Amino acid sequence: MLLAAVWAGLTLLLLVSGANQPVFLLLHHASHALPAVCWRLLSMAGEWTLVIALLLWRAALVPEKLPRYVLAVVAGIAAAIALKAGFAVQRPPLVLPQGSVQLLDVLPGNGSFPSGHAMAVALMCGLLAGRSHRGWQVAGLLLVALVCLSRLAIGVHWPLDVCAGAAVGYLLAVVASCVPAKRWPRGRQLLVLLLLLSVSVALWKLRLGVPNEAYLGYNLMVLVLALLAWRQNKNGA
C-alpha cells in the first residue's frame, strides 16, 4: 500500500504543479545519453504479454497463487482499457511542437493516460514481491522506476501517465493479495489453456513483423516462459 501511495502522491504533485510537460522534456532529452536500444529493452518489462507469461510460470511453481494472478491481470487490463478510453489523453509527439520529441519506438494508437506498461510492471512486482525480503521489494521498485523512465525516453508517455499507471498497478496488487491462496479444482487445466493463449498471442505478434529487437525479444521470452511453465505444470508443482 505504501508504494501505491508514493506513486499516487507523485501523480498528484505533477497534476497540481503543472510540471508534466517540463518534466517530460527534461527527462526525455536527458535520457538520450543512453542508446535507444537500452530504453526499448527496459520498456519490454512492462509488456502485458511478458508479464502474464512470467506470472503463469510462477503459478506453475506455486499453484495456490493462480486465482490471485488471474484476477489481478484481468482487473489490470480492464482498468487500463477503461481509463485510456475515458481520459483519451494524446501522447507527447501529438501535442508538443514538431522536433521536440525523438520517438524511439512505434507510436501506439490508443490513449496515453495511464501507462499500461507502468501498470503492468508495478502489478507484477507487487504480486511477486509481496511480503518477501526488503531487497526484492527495492529491486522491484527500481525496475518499475526504470520502466517508467523508459516510456518517457521512448517518447510515448507523459510523467503523469507513468506515475498514475504505477500507482494503479501497485494498488491492484495489494487488492489481489487479499485473495486467499488456494488451488482451483481445475487449476492445472486452466493454466494449460492460459499458456496456450499466451503462446498464440506471441506467435501472432511475431508473424505481424518485428519492428525492433525488443519486440522480438519479449515475444521469444514469452515462448520460453510458457514452455518452462508447461513442463512444471505437467510434472506437478
Coordinates of C-alpha atoms in Angstrom, one line a residue:
M1 CA 0.0 0.0 0.0
L2 CA 2.9 2.4 0.7
L3 CA 4.3 2.1 -2.8
A4 CA 0.8 2.7 -4.3
A5 CA 0.5 5.8 -2.1
V6 CA 4.0 7.1 -3.1
W7 CA 3.2 6.8 -6.9
A8 CA -0.2 8.4 -6.3
G9 CA 1.5 11.2 -4.4
L10 CA 3.8 11.8 -7.4
T11 CA 0.8 11.8 -9.7
L12 CA -1.0 14.4 -7.6
L13 CA 2.2 16.6 -7.4
L14 CA 2.6 16.6 -11.2
L15 CA -1.1 17.4 -11.6
V16 CA -1.3 20.4 -9.2
S17 CA 2.2 21.8 -10.1
G18 CA 1.6 21.9 -13.9
A19 CA 5.1 20.4 -14.3
N20 CA 4.0 17.5 -16.5
Q21 CA 5.4 18.8 -19.8
P22 CA 8.6 20.4 -18.4
V23 CA 9.5 17.2 -16.5
F24 CA 8.8 15.2 -19.7
L25 CA 11.1 17.4 -21.8
L26 CA 13.8 17.4 -19.2
L27 CA 13.9 13.6 -18.7
H28 CA 13.2 12.8 -22.4
H29 CA 16.2 14.7 -23.6
A30 CA 18.5 13.7 -20.7
S31 CA 17.8 10.0 -21.3
H32 CA 19.3 10.2 -24.8
A33 CA 22.7 9.9 -23.2
L34 CA 22.0 6.1 -23.4
P35 CA 21.4 4.3 -26.7
A36 CA 17.8 3.8 -27.8
V37 CA 18.1 0.1 -27.6
C38 CA 18.6 0.3 -23.8
W39 CA 15.3 2.0 -23.3
R40 CA 13.4 -0.3 -25.7
L41 CA 14.7 -3.4 -23.8
L42 CA 13.8 -1.9 -20.5
S43 CA 10.4 -1.0 -21.7
M44 CA 9.6 -4.6 -22.7
A45 CA 9.5 -5.5 -19.0
G46 CA 6.1 -3.7 -18.9
E47 CA 4.6 -5.6 -21.9
W48 CA 1.4 -7.3 -20.7
T49 CA 2.1 -10.5 -22.6
L50 CA 5.5 -10.9 -20.9
V51 CA 4.1 -10.0 -17.5
I52 CA 1.4 -12.6 -17.9
A53 CA 3.8 -15.2 -19.1
L54 CA 6.0 -14.6 -16.0
L55 CA 3.1 -14.8 -13.7
L56 CA 1.9 -18.1 -15.3
W57 CA 5.4 -19.5 -14.9
R58 CA 5.3 -18.5 -11.2
A59 CA 1.8 -20.0 -10.9
A60 CA 3.1 -23.3 -12.2
L61 CA 5.6 -23.3 -9.3
V62 CA 3.0 -22.2 -6.7
P63 CA -0.5 -23.2 -8.0
E64 CA -2.2 -21.7 -5.0
K65 CA -1.5 -18.2 -6.4
L66 CA -3.1 -18.8 -9.8
P67 CA -6.5 -17.3 -8.7
R68 CA -4.8 -14.2 -7.3
Y69 CA -2.8 -13.7 -10.5
V70 CA -5.7 -14.3 -12.9
L71 CA -8.0 -11.8 -11.0
A72 CA -5.2 -9.2 -10.8
V73 CA -4.3 -9.4 -14.5
V74 CA -8.0 -9.3 -15.6
A75 CA -8.6 -6.3 -13.4
G76 CA -5.4 -4.6 -14.6
I77 CA -6.1 -5.0 -18.3
A78 CA -9.7 -3.9 -17.8
A79 CA -8.6 -0.8 -15.8
A80 CA -6.0 0.1 -18.5
I81 CA -8.5 -0.1 -21.3
A82 CA -11.3 1.8 -19.5
L83 CA -9.0 4.6 -18.2
K84 CA -7.3 5.1 -21.6
A85 CA -10.6 5.3 -23.4
G86 CA -12.2 7.5 -20.7
F87 CA -9.4 10.1 -20.5
A88 CA -8.2 9.9 -24.1
V89 CA -5.1 11.9 -23.4
Q90 CA -2.9 12.5 -26.5
R91 CA 0.7 11.3 -26.5
P92 CA 3.7 13.7 -26.4
P93 CA 4.6 13.7 -30.1
L94 CA 1.0 14.6 -31.0
V95 CA 0.9 17.6 -28.5
L96 CA 4.4 19.1 -28.5
P97 CA 5.9 21.1 -31.4
Q98 CA 7.5 19.0 -34.2
G99 CA 11.1 18.1 -33.3
S100 CA 10.5 18.3 -29.6
V101 CA 10.2 14.5 -29.2
Q102 CA 12.6 11.9 -30.6
L103 CA 10.4 8.9 -31.0
L104 CA 12.4 5.7 -30.3
D105 CA 9.6 3.2 -31.0
V106 CA 6.3 2.7 -32.7
L107 CA 3.7 5.3 -31.5
P108 CA 0.7 3.4 -30.1
G109 CA -2.7 4.5 -31.4
N110 CA -4.6 4.4 -28.1
G111 CA -4.7 7.0 -25.3
S112 CA -1.7 8.0 -23.2
F113 CA -3.1 8.0 -19.7
P114 CA -2.4 5.9 -17.8
S115 CA 0.7 4.0 -18.9
G116 CA -0.2 0.3 -19.4
H117 CA 3.5 -0.6 -19.2
A118 CA 3.9 1.1 -15.8
M119 CA 0.7 -0.5 -14.6
A120 CA 1.7 -4.0 -15.8
V121 CA 5.2 -3.9 -14.3
A122 CA 4.0 -2.5 -11.0
L123 CA 1.3 -5.1 -10.8
M124 CA 3.8 -7.8 -11.4
C125 CA 6.4 -6.6 -9.0
G126 CA 3.7 -6.0 -6.3
L127 CA 2.4 -9.5 -6.7
L128 CA 5.8 -11.2 -6.8
A129 CA 7.4 -9.2 -4.0
G130 CA 4.5 -9.5 -1.6
R131 CA 6.0 -9.7 1.9
S132 CA 9.3 -11.0 0.7
H133 CA 12.7 -9.8 1.7
R134 CA 13.1 -6.0 1.5
G135 CA 15.9 -6.4 -1.0
W136 CA 13.4 -7.9 -3.5
Q137 CA 10.9 -5.1 -2.9
V138 CA 13.6 -2.5 -3.6
A139 CA 14.7 -4.3 -6.7
G140 CA 11.0 -4.4 -7.9
L141 CA 10.7 -0.6 -7.2
L142 CA 13.8 0.1 -9.2
L143 CA 12.5 -2.0 -12.1
V144 CA 9.2 -0.1 -12.0
A145 CA 11.0 3.2 -12.0
L146 CA 13.3 2.2 -14.9
V147 CA 10.3 1.1 -17.0
C148 CA 8.5 4.3 -16.2
L149 CA 11.6 6.3 -17.3
S150 CA 11.9 4.2 -20.5
R151 CA 8.4 5.2 -21.5
L152 CA 9.5 8.9 -21.3
A153 CA 12.8 8.2 -23.0
I154 CA 11.0 6.5 -25.9
G155 CA 8.7 9.5 -26.2
V156 CA 5.3 7.8 -25.8
H157 CA 4.2 8.8 -22.3
W158 CA 4.0 11.8 -20.0
P159 CA 5.3 11.6 -16.4
L160 CA 1.7 11.8 -15.2
D161 CA 0.9 8.7 -17.2
V162 CA 3.6 6.5 -15.8
C163 CA 3.1 7.7 -12.2
A164 CA -0.6 7.0 -12.3
G165 CA -0.1 3.7 -14.0
A166 CA 2.4 2.5 -11.4
A167 CA 0.0 3.7 -8.6
V168 CA -2.9 1.7 -10.1
G169 CA -0.7 -1.3 -10.6
Y170 CA 0.6 -1.4 -7.1
L171 CA -2.9 -0.8 -5.7
L172 CA -4.3 -3.7 -7.7
A173 CA -1.5 -5.9 -6.4
V174 CA -2.5 -5.0 -2.9
V175 CA -6.1 -5.8 -3.5
A176 CA -5.3 -9.1 -5.3
S177 CA -3.1 -10.1 -2.4
C178 CA -6.2 -10.3 -0.2
V179 CA -7.5 -13.1 -2.4
P180 CA -6.9 -16.4 -0.4
A181 CA -4.1 -18.6 -1.8
K182 CA -5.8 -21.8 -2.7
R183 CA -5.9 -24.3 -5.6
W184 CA -8.7 -24.1 -8.1
P185 CA -10.3 -27.5 -8.8
R186 CA -9.3 -27.3 -12.4
G187 CA -6.3 -25.1 -11.9
R188 CA -3.8 -27.2 -13.9
Q189 CA -6.2 -27.4 -16.9
L190 CA -6.8 -23.6 -16.7
L191 CA -3.1 -23.0 -16.6
V192 CA -2.6 -25.0 -19.7
L193 CA -5.3 -23.0 -21.5
L194 CA -3.8 -19.7 -20.4
L195 CA -0.3 -20.9 -21.6
L196 CA -1.7 -21.9 -25.0
L197 CA -3.4 -18.5 -25.3
S198 CA -0.2 -16.7 -24.3
V199 CA 1.8 -18.7 -26.9
S200 CA -0.8 -18.0 -29.5
V201 CA -0.6 -14.3 -28.9
A202 CA 3.2 -14.3 -29.0
L203 CA 3.3 -16.2 -32.3
W204 CA 0.7 -14.0 -33.8
K205 CA 2.7 -10.9 -32.9
L206 CA 5.9 -12.4 -34.4
R207 CA 4.0 -13.1 -37.6
L208 CA 3.0 -9.5 -37.9
G209 CA 6.6 -8.4 -38.2
V210 CA 9.5 -7.4 -36.0
P211 CA 9.8 -3.6 -35.7
N212 CA 12.8 -3.8 -33.4
E213 CA 14.9 -6.0 -31.2
A214 CA 12.9 -5.6 -28.0
Y215 CA 9.7 -6.7 -29.8
L216 CA 11.4 -9.8 -30.9
G217 CA 13.0 -10.3 -27.5
Y218 CA 9.9 -10.2 -25.3
N219 CA 7.8 -12.4 -27.6
L220 CA 10.6 -15.0 -27.6
M221 CA 10.8 -14.7 -23.8
V222 CA 7.0 -15.4 -23.6
L223 CA 7.5 -18.6 -25.6
V224 CA 10.4 -19.7 -23.3
L225 CA 8.5 -18.9 -20.1
A226 CA 5.4 -20.7 -21.4
L227 CA 7.5 -23.8 -22.2
L228 CA 9.0 -23.8 -18.7
A229 CA 5.6 -23.3 -17.1
W230 CA 4.1 -26.1 -19.1
R231 CA 6.9 -28.6 -18.1
Q232 CA 6.5 -27.6 -14.5
N233 CA 2.7 -27.9 -14.6
K234 CA 3.0 -31.3 -16.3
N235 CA 5.4 -32.6 -13.7
G236 CA 3.3 -31.2 -10.9
A237 CA 4.4 -28.4 -8.6

